[in-house]
Amino acid sequence: LKPEDGELLGDIVNCGLRCKRIVQNLLTFSRQDQFPVTDVDLNTEVEGAIGLMKFQIDQSRIELVKHLAADLPRIAANGQQLQQVLANFLVNARDALTGVERRRKLIEITTALRLEGEQRWAVVSVHDNGIGIPAANLQKIFTPFCTSKEGSKGTGLGLSVSLGIAQSHHGTIEVESQPGRGSTFNLVLPAD
């Protein structure tokens, strides 16, 4: 093999892995109701998602701060799917901080209980102080295959799959963003 062949083979492998991720996301998107639901501790699922992403976040020299509420009730959910949503939020937060010149690059993850009348909601928030999302793009971020990342970095399925997961749990995703100042993504799930 010539040296350039090794680079070409590497590209082929990376493209294959990217195709695999796209197919897995599409399958997850199409089978939202086929995952077992149990009583889960939301803070445990947050810790699981952090465990999946901590190395990448640390490698990017980003500080991760947790504010986990101690009094959250257990909720009916599929823990693996919730971790997928939260890992997606964390990847996006990390990417929003890539190349940003800040003295302190920060991701904060918070759990809380929200009361709206008689309804209780469990909320997980992931906030970053990264580049933010332009207002014109906020309308598009949940559209399948829509991405602002370069071709090799994202499929444009992460947030659409995440919203599908939230809705299959009778919840939603909220987003607030200020260009140049950062973004907050909230996973909001019924706690009753």
Coordinates of C-alpha atoms in Angstrom, one line a residue:
L1 CA 0.0 0.0 0.0
K2 CA 1.2 3.5 -0.8
P3 CA 0.8 6.2 1.9
E4 CA -2.0 7.9 0.1
D5 CA -3.9 4.6 0.0
G6 CA -4.0 4.5 3.8
E7 CA -5.6 8.0 3.8
L8 CA -8.1 6.9 1.2
L9 CA -9.0 3.7 3.2
G10 CA -9.5 5.9 6.3
D11 CA -11.9 8.1 4.4
I12 CA -13.9 5.0 3.3
V13 CA -14.1 3.7 6.8
N14 CA -15.2 7.1 8.1
C15 CA -17.9 7.4 5.4
G16 CA -19.1 3.9 6.3
L17 CA -19.4 4.8 10.0
R18 CA -21.2 8.0 9.1
C19 CA -23.7 6.0 7.0
K20 CA -24.2 3.6 9.9
R21 CA -25.0 6.5 12.3
I22 CA -27.5 8.0 9.8
V23 CA -29.3 4.6 9.4
Q24 CA -29.3 4.1 13.2
N25 CA -30.8 7.5 13.7
L26 CA -33.5 6.9 11.1
L27 CA -34.4 3.6 12.7
T28 CA -34.6 5.2 16.1
F29 CA -36.8 8.0 14.6
S30 CA -39.2 5.5 13.0
R31 CA -39.5 3.2 16.0
Q32 CA -40.2 5.7 18.8
D33 CA -42.8 3.5 20.5
Q34 CA -40.9 0.2 20.5
F35 CA -38.6 1.0 23.4
P36 CA -39.4 -0.3 26.9
V37 CA -40.5 2.3 29.5
T38 CA -39.6 2.0 33.2
D39 CA -39.4 4.3 36.2
V40 CA -36.1 6.1 35.8
D41 CA -34.2 8.5 37.9
L42 CA -33.5 11.5 35.7
N43 CA -30.3 12.5 37.5
T44 CA -28.9 9.0 36.9
E45 CA -29.7 9.3 33.1
V46 CA -27.9 12.7 33.2
E47 CA -24.8 11.1 34.8
G48 CA -24.9 8.4 32.1
A49 CA -25.0 10.9 29.3
I50 CA -22.1 12.9 30.9
G51 CA -20.2 9.6 31.2
L52 CA -20.6 9.1 27.5
M53 CA -19.4 12.6 26.6
K54 CA -17.0 13.6 29.3
F55 CA -13.8 12.6 27.5
Q56 CA -14.8 14.7 24.4
I57 CA -15.7 17.6 26.6
D58 CA -12.5 17.4 28.6
Q59 CA -10.4 17.1 25.4
S60 CA -12.0 20.4 24.2
R61 CA -11.0 22.1 27.4
I62 CA -14.5 22.9 28.4
E63 CA -15.7 23.1 32.0
L64 CA -18.8 21.1 32.8
V65 CA -20.8 22.2 35.8
K66 CA -23.8 20.1 37.1
H67 CA -26.7 21.4 39.2
L68 CA -28.8 18.3 39.8
A69 CA -32.0 18.7 41.9
A70 CA -32.2 16.2 44.8
D71 CA -36.0 16.1 45.0
L72 CA -36.9 14.9 41.4
P73 CA -39.6 12.2 41.3
R74 CA -38.9 9.1 39.2
I75 CA -40.4 9.4 35.7
A76 CA -41.8 6.8 33.3
A77 CA -39.3 6.8 30.4
N78 CA -36.8 4.9 28.4
G79 CA -33.5 5.7 30.0
Q80 CA -31.4 4.9 26.9
Q81 CA -33.4 7.2 24.7
L82 CA -33.1 10.0 27.3
Q83 CA -29.3 9.6 27.4
Q84 CA -29.3 9.8 23.6
V85 CA -31.1 13.2 23.7
L86 CA -28.8 14.5 26.4
A87 CA -25.7 13.3 24.7
N88 CA -26.9 15.1 21.5
F89 CA -27.4 18.3 23.6
L90 CA -23.9 17.9 25.0
V91 CA -22.3 17.3 21.5
N92 CA -24.0 20.4 20.2
A93 CA -22.9 22.4 23.2
R94 CA -19.3 21.2 22.7
D95 CA -19.4 22.0 19.0
A96 CA -20.8 25.5 19.7
L97 CA -17.7 26.1 21.8
T98 CA -15.2 24.8 19.3
G99 CA -13.1 27.6 18.0
V100 CA -14.6 30.1 20.3
E101 CA -12.1 32.4 22.1
R102 CA -13.3 32.6 25.7
R103 CA -11.4 32.7 28.9
R104 CA -13.9 30.2 30.3
K105 CA -15.7 27.7 28.0
L106 CA -18.6 26.4 29.9
I107 CA -21.4 23.8 29.7
E108 CA -23.9 23.7 32.5
I109 CA -26.4 20.9 33.0
T110 CA -29.3 21.4 35.3
T111 CA -32.2 19.3 36.5
A112 CA -35.3 20.8 38.1
L113 CA -39.0 20.3 38.7
R114 CA -41.3 22.8 37.0
L115 CA -44.9 23.4 38.2
E116 CA -47.5 24.6 35.7
G117 CA -50.9 24.6 37.4
E118 CA -51.6 21.0 38.5
Q119 CA -49.0 19.6 36.0
R120 CA -45.4 18.8 37.2
W121 CA -42.6 18.6 34.6
A122 CA -39.1 17.3 35.0
V123 CA -36.7 19.5 33.1
V124 CA -33.1 18.9 32.1
S125 CA -31.3 22.0 30.7
V126 CA -28.0 22.1 28.9
H127 CA -26.6 25.6 28.6
D128 CA -23.4 26.6 26.8
N129 CA -21.7 30.0 26.4
G130 CA -20.8 29.2 22.7
I131 CA -21.5 30.9 19.4
G132 CA -25.3 30.7 19.7
I133 CA -27.8 30.2 16.9
P134 CA -29.0 33.0 14.6
A135 CA -32.7 33.7 14.9
A136 CA -33.3 32.7 11.2
N137 CA -31.8 29.2 11.9
L138 CA -33.9 28.6 15.1
Q139 CA -36.9 27.7 13.0
K140 CA -35.0 25.0 11.2
I141 CA -33.0 23.2 13.8
F142 CA -35.5 20.4 14.3
T143 CA -35.8 19.8 10.5
P144 CA -34.3 16.4 9.5
F145 CA -31.0 16.7 7.7
C146 CA -30.7 20.4 8.5
T147 CA -27.2 21.1 9.9
S148 CA -24.8 24.1 10.1
K149 CA -21.9 21.7 10.7
E150 CA -19.5 20.8 7.9
G151 CA -20.3 17.5 6.1
S152 CA -18.1 15.2 8.1
K153 CA -19.3 16.6 11.5
G154 CA -23.0 16.1 11.6
T155 CA -26.0 14.4 9.9
G156 CA -28.6 17.0 10.7
L157 CA -30.7 14.2 12.4
G158 CA -29.7 14.7 16.1
L159 CA -32.3 17.3 17.1
S160 CA -35.1 15.9 14.9
V161 CA -34.5 12.5 16.5
S162 CA -34.3 14.1 20.0
L163 CA -37.6 15.9 19.5
G164 CA -39.2 12.7 18.3
I165 CA -38.0 11.0 21.5
A166 CA -39.2 13.9 23.7
Q167 CA -42.7 13.8 22.0
S168 CA -42.9 10.0 22.3
H169 CA -42.5 10.6 26.1
H170 CA -45.3 13.2 26.0
G171 CA -42.8 16.0 26.4
T172 CA -41.0 18.5 24.3
I173 CA -37.7 20.4 23.7
E174 CA -37.4 24.1 24.3
V175 CA -34.5 26.2 23.0
E176 CA -33.3 29.7 23.7
S177 CA -30.3 31.2 22.0
Q178 CA -28.4 34.5 21.6
P179 CA -25.9 34.7 18.8
G180 CA -22.4 35.2 20.3
R181 CA -23.6 34.4 23.8
G182 CA -24.7 30.8 23.9
S183 CA -27.7 28.5 23.9
T184 CA -29.9 26.6 26.3
F185 CA -31.7 23.4 25.3
N186 CA -34.4 22.1 27.7
L187 CA -35.7 18.5 27.7
V188 CA -39.2 18.8 29.3
L189 CA -40.9 15.6 30.4
P190 CA -44.1 14.9 32.4
A191 CA -43.3 14.1 36.0
D192 CA -46.8 12.7 36.9

